[in-house]
Short mmCIF file of C-alpha atoms and ligand atoms in Angstrom, two decimals:
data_model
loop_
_atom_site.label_atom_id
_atom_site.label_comp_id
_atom_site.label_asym_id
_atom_site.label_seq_id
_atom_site.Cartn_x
_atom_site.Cartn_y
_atom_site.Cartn_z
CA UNK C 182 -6.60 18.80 -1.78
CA UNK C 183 -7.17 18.33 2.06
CA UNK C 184 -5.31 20.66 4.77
CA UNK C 185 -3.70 17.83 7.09
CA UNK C 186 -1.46 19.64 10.40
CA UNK C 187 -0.36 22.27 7.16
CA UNK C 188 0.54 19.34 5.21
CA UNK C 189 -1.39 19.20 1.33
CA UNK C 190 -2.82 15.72 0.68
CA UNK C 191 -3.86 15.25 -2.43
CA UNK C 192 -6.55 12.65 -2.81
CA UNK C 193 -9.29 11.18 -5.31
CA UNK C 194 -13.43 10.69 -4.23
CA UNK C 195 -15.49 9.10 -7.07
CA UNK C 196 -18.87 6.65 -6.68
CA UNK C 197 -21.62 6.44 -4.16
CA UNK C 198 -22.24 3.66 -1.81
CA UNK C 199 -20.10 2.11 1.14
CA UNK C 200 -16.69 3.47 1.03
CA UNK C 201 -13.26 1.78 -0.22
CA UNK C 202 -10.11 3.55 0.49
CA UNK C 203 -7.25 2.78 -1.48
CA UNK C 204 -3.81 2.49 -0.72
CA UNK C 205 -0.53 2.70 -2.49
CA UNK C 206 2.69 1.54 -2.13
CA UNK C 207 6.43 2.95 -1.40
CA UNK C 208 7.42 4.74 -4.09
CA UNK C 209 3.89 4.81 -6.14
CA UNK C 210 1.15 7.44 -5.36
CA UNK C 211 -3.00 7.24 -6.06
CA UNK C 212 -2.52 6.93 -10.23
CA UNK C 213 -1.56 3.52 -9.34
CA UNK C 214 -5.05 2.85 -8.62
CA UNK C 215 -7.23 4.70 -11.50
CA UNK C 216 -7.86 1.60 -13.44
CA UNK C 217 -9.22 -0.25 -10.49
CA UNK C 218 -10.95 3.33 -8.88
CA UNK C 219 -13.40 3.20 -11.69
CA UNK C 220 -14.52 -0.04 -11.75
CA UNK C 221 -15.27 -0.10 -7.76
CA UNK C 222 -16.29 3.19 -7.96
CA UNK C 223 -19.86 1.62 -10.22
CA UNK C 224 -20.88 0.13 -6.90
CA UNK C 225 -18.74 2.48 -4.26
CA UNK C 226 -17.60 5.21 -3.05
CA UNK C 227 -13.89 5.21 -3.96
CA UNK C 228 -11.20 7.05 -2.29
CA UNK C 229 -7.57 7.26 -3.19
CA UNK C 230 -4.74 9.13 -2.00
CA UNK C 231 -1.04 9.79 -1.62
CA UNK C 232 0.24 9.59 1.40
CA UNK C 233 2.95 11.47 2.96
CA UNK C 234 5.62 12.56 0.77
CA UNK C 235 4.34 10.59 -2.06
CA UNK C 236 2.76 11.80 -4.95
CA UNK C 237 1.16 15.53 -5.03
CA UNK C 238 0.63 15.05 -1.15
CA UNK C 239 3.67 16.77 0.58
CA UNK C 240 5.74 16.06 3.14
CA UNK C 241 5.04 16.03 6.73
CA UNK C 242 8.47 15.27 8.84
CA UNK C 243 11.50 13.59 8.20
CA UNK C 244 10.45 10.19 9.58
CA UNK C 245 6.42 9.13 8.22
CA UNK C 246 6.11 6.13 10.64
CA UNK C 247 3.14 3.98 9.63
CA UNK C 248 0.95 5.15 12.27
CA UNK C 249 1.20 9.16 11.40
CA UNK C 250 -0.24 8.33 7.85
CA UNK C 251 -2.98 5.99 9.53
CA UNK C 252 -2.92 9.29 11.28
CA UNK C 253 -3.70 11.12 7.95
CA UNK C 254 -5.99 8.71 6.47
CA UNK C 255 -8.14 8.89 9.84
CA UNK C 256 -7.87 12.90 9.34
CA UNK C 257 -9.08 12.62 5.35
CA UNK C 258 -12.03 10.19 5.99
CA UNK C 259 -13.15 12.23 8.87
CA UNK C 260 -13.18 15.20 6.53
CA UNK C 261 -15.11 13.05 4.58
CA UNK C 262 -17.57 12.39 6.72
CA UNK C 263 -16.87 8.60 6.55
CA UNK C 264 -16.96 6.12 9.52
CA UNK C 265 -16.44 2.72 8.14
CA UNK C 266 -14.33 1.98 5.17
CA UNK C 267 -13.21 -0.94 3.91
CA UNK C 268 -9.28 -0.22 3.61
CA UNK C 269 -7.08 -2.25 0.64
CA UNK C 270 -3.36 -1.71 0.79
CA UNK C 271 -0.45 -2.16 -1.61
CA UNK C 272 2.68 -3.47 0.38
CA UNK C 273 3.87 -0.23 1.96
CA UNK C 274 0.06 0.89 1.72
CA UNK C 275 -0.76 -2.96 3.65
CA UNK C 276 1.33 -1.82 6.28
CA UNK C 277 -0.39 1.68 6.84
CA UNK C 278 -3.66 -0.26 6.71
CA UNK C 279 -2.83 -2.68 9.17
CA UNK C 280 -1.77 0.33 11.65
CA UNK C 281 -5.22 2.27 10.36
CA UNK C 282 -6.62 -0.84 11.73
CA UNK C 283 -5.03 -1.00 14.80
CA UNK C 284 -5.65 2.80 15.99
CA UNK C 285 -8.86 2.67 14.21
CA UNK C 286 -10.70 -0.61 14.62
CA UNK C 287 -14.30 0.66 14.83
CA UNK C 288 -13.58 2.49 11.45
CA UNK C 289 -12.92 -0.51 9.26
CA UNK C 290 -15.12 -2.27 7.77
CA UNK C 291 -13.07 -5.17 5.92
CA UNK C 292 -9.30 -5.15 5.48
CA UNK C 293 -7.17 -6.30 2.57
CA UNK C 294 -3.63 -6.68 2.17
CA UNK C 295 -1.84 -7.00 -1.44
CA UNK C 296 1.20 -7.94 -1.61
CA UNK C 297 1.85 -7.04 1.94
CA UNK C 298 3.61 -9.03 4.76
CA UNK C 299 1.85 -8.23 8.67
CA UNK C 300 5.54 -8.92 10.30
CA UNK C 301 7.90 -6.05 11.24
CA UNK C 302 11.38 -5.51 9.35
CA UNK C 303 14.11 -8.46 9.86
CA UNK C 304 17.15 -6.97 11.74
CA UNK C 305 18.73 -7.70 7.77
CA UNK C 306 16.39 -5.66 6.11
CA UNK C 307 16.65 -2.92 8.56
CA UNK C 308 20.36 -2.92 7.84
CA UNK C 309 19.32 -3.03 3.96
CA UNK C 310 16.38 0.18 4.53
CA UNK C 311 20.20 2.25 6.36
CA UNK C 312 22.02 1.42 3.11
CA UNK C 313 18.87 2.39 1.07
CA UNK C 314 18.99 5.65 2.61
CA UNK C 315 22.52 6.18 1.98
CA UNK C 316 22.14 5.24 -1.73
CA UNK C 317 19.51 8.01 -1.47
CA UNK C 318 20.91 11.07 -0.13
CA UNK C 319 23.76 10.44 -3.46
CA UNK C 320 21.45 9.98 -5.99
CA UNK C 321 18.03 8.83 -5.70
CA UNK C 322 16.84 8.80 -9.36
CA UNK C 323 19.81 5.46 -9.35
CA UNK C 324 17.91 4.68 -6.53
CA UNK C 325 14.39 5.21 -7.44
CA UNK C 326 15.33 3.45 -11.02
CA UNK C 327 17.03 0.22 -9.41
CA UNK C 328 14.08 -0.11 -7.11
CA UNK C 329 11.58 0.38 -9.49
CA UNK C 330 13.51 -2.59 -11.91
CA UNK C 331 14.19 -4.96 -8.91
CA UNK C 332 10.29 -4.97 -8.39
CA UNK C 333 9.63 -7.04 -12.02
CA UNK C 334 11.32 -9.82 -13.42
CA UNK C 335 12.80 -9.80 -16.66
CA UNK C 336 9.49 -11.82 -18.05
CA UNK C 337 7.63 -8.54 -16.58
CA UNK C 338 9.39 -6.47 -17.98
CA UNK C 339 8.83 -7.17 -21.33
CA UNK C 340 5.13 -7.80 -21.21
CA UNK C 341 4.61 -4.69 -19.30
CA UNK C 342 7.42 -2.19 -21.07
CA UNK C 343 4.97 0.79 -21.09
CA UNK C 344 3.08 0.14 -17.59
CA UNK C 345 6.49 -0.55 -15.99
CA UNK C 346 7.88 2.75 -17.76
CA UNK C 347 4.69 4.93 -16.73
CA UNK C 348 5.75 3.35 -13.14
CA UNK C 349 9.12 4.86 -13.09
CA UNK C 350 8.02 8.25 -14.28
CA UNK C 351 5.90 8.70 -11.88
CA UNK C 352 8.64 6.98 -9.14
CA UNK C 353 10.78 9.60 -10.21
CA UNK C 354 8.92 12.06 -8.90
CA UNK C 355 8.87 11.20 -5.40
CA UNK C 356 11.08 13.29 -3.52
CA UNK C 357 13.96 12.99 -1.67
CA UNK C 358 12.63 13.29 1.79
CA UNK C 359 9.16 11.51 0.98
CA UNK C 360 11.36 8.30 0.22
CA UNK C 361 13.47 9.00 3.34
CA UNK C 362 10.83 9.36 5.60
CA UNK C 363 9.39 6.62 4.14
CA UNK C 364 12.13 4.20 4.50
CA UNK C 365 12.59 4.95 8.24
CA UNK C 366 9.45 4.83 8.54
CA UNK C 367 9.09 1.16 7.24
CA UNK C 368 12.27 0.40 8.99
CA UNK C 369 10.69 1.28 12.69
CA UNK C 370 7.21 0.09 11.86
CA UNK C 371 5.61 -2.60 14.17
CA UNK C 372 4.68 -6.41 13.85
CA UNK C 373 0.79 -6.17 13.48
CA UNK C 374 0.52 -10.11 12.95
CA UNK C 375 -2.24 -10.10 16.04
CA UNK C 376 -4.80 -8.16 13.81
CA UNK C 377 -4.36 -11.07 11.92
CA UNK C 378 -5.54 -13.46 14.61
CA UNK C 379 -7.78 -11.28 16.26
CA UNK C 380 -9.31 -7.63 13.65
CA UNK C 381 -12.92 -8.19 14.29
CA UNK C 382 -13.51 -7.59 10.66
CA UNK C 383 -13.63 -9.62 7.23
CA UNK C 384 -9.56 -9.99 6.35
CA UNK C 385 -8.31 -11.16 2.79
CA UNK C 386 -4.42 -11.47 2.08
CA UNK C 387 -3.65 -11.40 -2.14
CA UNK C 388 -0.23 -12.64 -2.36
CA UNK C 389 2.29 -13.35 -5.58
CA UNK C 390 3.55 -16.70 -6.52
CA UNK C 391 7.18 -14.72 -7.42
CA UNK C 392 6.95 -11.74 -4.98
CA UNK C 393 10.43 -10.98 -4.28
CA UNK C 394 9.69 -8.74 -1.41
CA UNK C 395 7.37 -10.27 0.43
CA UNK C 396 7.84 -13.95 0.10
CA UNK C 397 4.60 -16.62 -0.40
CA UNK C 398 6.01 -18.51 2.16
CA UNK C 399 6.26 -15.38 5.08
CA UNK C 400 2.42 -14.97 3.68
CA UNK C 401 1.21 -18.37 3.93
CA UNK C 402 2.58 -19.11 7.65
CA UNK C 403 0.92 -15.23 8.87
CA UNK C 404 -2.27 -16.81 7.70
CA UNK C 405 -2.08 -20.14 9.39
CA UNK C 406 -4.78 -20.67 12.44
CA UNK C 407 -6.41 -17.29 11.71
CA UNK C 408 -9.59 -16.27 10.15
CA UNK C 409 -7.62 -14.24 6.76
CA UNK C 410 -9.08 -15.44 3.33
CA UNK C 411 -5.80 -16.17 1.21
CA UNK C 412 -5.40 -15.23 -2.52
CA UNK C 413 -2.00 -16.52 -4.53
CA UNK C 414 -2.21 -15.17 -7.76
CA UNK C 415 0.89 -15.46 -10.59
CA UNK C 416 3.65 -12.96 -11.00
CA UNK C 417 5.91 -10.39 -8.81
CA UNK C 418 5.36 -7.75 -6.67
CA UNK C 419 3.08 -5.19 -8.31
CA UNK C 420 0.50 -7.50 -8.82
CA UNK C 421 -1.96 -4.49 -10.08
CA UNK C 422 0.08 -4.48 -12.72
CA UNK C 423 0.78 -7.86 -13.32
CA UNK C 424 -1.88 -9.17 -12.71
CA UNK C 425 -4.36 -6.45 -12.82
CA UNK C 426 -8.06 -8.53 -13.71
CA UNK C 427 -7.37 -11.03 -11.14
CA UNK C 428 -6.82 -9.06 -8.25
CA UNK C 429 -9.71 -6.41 -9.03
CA UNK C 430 -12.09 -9.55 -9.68
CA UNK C 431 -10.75 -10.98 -6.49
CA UNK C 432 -11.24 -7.70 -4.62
CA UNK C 433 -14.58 -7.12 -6.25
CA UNK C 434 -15.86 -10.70 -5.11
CA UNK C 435 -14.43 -9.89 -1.66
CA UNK C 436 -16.32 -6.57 -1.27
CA UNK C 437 -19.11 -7.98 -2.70
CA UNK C 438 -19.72 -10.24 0.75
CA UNK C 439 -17.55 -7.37 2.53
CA UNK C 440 -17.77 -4.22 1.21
C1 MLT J 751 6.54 -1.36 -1.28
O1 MLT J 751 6.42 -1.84 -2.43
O2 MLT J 751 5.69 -0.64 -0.78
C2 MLT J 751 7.82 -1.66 -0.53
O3 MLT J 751 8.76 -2.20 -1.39
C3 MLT J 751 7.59 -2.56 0.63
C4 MLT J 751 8.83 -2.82 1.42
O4 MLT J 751 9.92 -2.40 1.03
O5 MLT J 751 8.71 -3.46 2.48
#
């Protein structure tokens, strides 16, 4: 556990080498990433954590904007005694990386966004993100278990029954201010596509063929004229799950030159 402004973070440290810090999604925590910890962690040192309100890491305030768990992370690899890190984020976890990147520049060594889009919320899905809430504050295992099932098609959900169920459970646990805060916080977040055009670092974008949140197409256009290595691999939204050897061999083959 680190001590972050009072606030427990729970967090994961495993490997030697350069440093590759981890980051989960909205509603998911650092378990999401054990499979894929201990492979890096043969030729790195591997960090994971939950962020704010997710996970065993509690809850700071009542909004967690992006840039007060870049905040965090900046806090826990300080601790560490890290300077550069090479920073991969899960959707949610993109967007914390992306602001990570943008208070933190000379701390990143290589960036890479799964399953993440670099473009603030549409004025519709800030309307949708209000009504989330709502649906929330009445009952947010309903919520917690519609989200979790709207992020996997059917064809997912058979193939993955007990990954998908192991998902939920730990969903479930999330509490009911962590997925507030979170929400809002995702809501009023920032478009960071110029970090795109312009991070001064290596940049690789792994994007899902059937991604229902973030579209292929939204990804495709962020990457056009910029300098961002594109992945497309099969399958929805959680493509750690899904598609869990492709996107650690495309991650290790990216850290390889990047790392
Ligand atoms: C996530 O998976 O982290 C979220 O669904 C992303 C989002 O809602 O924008």
């Amino acid at each position: 556990m680190f001590n972050y402004k009072n606030t427990a973070i729970h967090y994961t440290d495993t490997g030697k080498g350069n440093a590759v810090v981890l980051v989960h999604g909205f509603l998911e925590d650092a378990s999401m990433w054990q499979k894929t910890a201990k492979e890096l962690a043969k030729r790195y040192r591997v960090i994971t954590v939950d962020l704010l309100g997710h996970g065993k890491s509690e809850c700071y305030g009542y909004i967690h904007t992006m840039e007060d768990q870049a905040d965090m992370l900046f806090a826990l690899i300080s601790h560490l005694r890290l300077r550069k890190i090479s920073i991969v984020g899960h959707s949610m976890g993109g967007y914390v990386a992306l602001a990570f990147a943008e208070l933190y520049p000379d701390n990143v060594r290589s960036l890479v966004l799964l399953n993440a889009s670099a473009q603030a919320d549409s004025e519709e899905r800030k309307i949708n993100r209000g009504r989330a809430i709502e649906v929330v504050k009445k009952n947010s295992d309903a919520f917690i278990q519609m989200a979790t099932r709207n992020l996997f098609d059917d064809k997912a959900h058979k193939k993955f029954k007990k990954e998908i169920a192991v998902f939920t459970t730990q969903a479930l646990q999330t509490p009911v201010q962590g997925i507030i805060a979170a929400l809002e916080g995702m809501k009023t977040r920032m478009d960071r596509e110029a970090l795109l055009h312009f991070g001064p670092y290596p940049k690789l974008m792994i994007a899902s063929e059937n991604d229902t949140i973030i579209p292929i197409k939204d990804i495709k256009e962020q990457v056009e004229n910029t300098d961002v290595s594109l992945e497309i691999v099969p399958g929805g939204h959680v493509s750690t799950i899904e598609q869990f050897q492709k996107v650690l061999d495309i991650l290790s083959a990216f850290l390889k030159k990047n790392g």
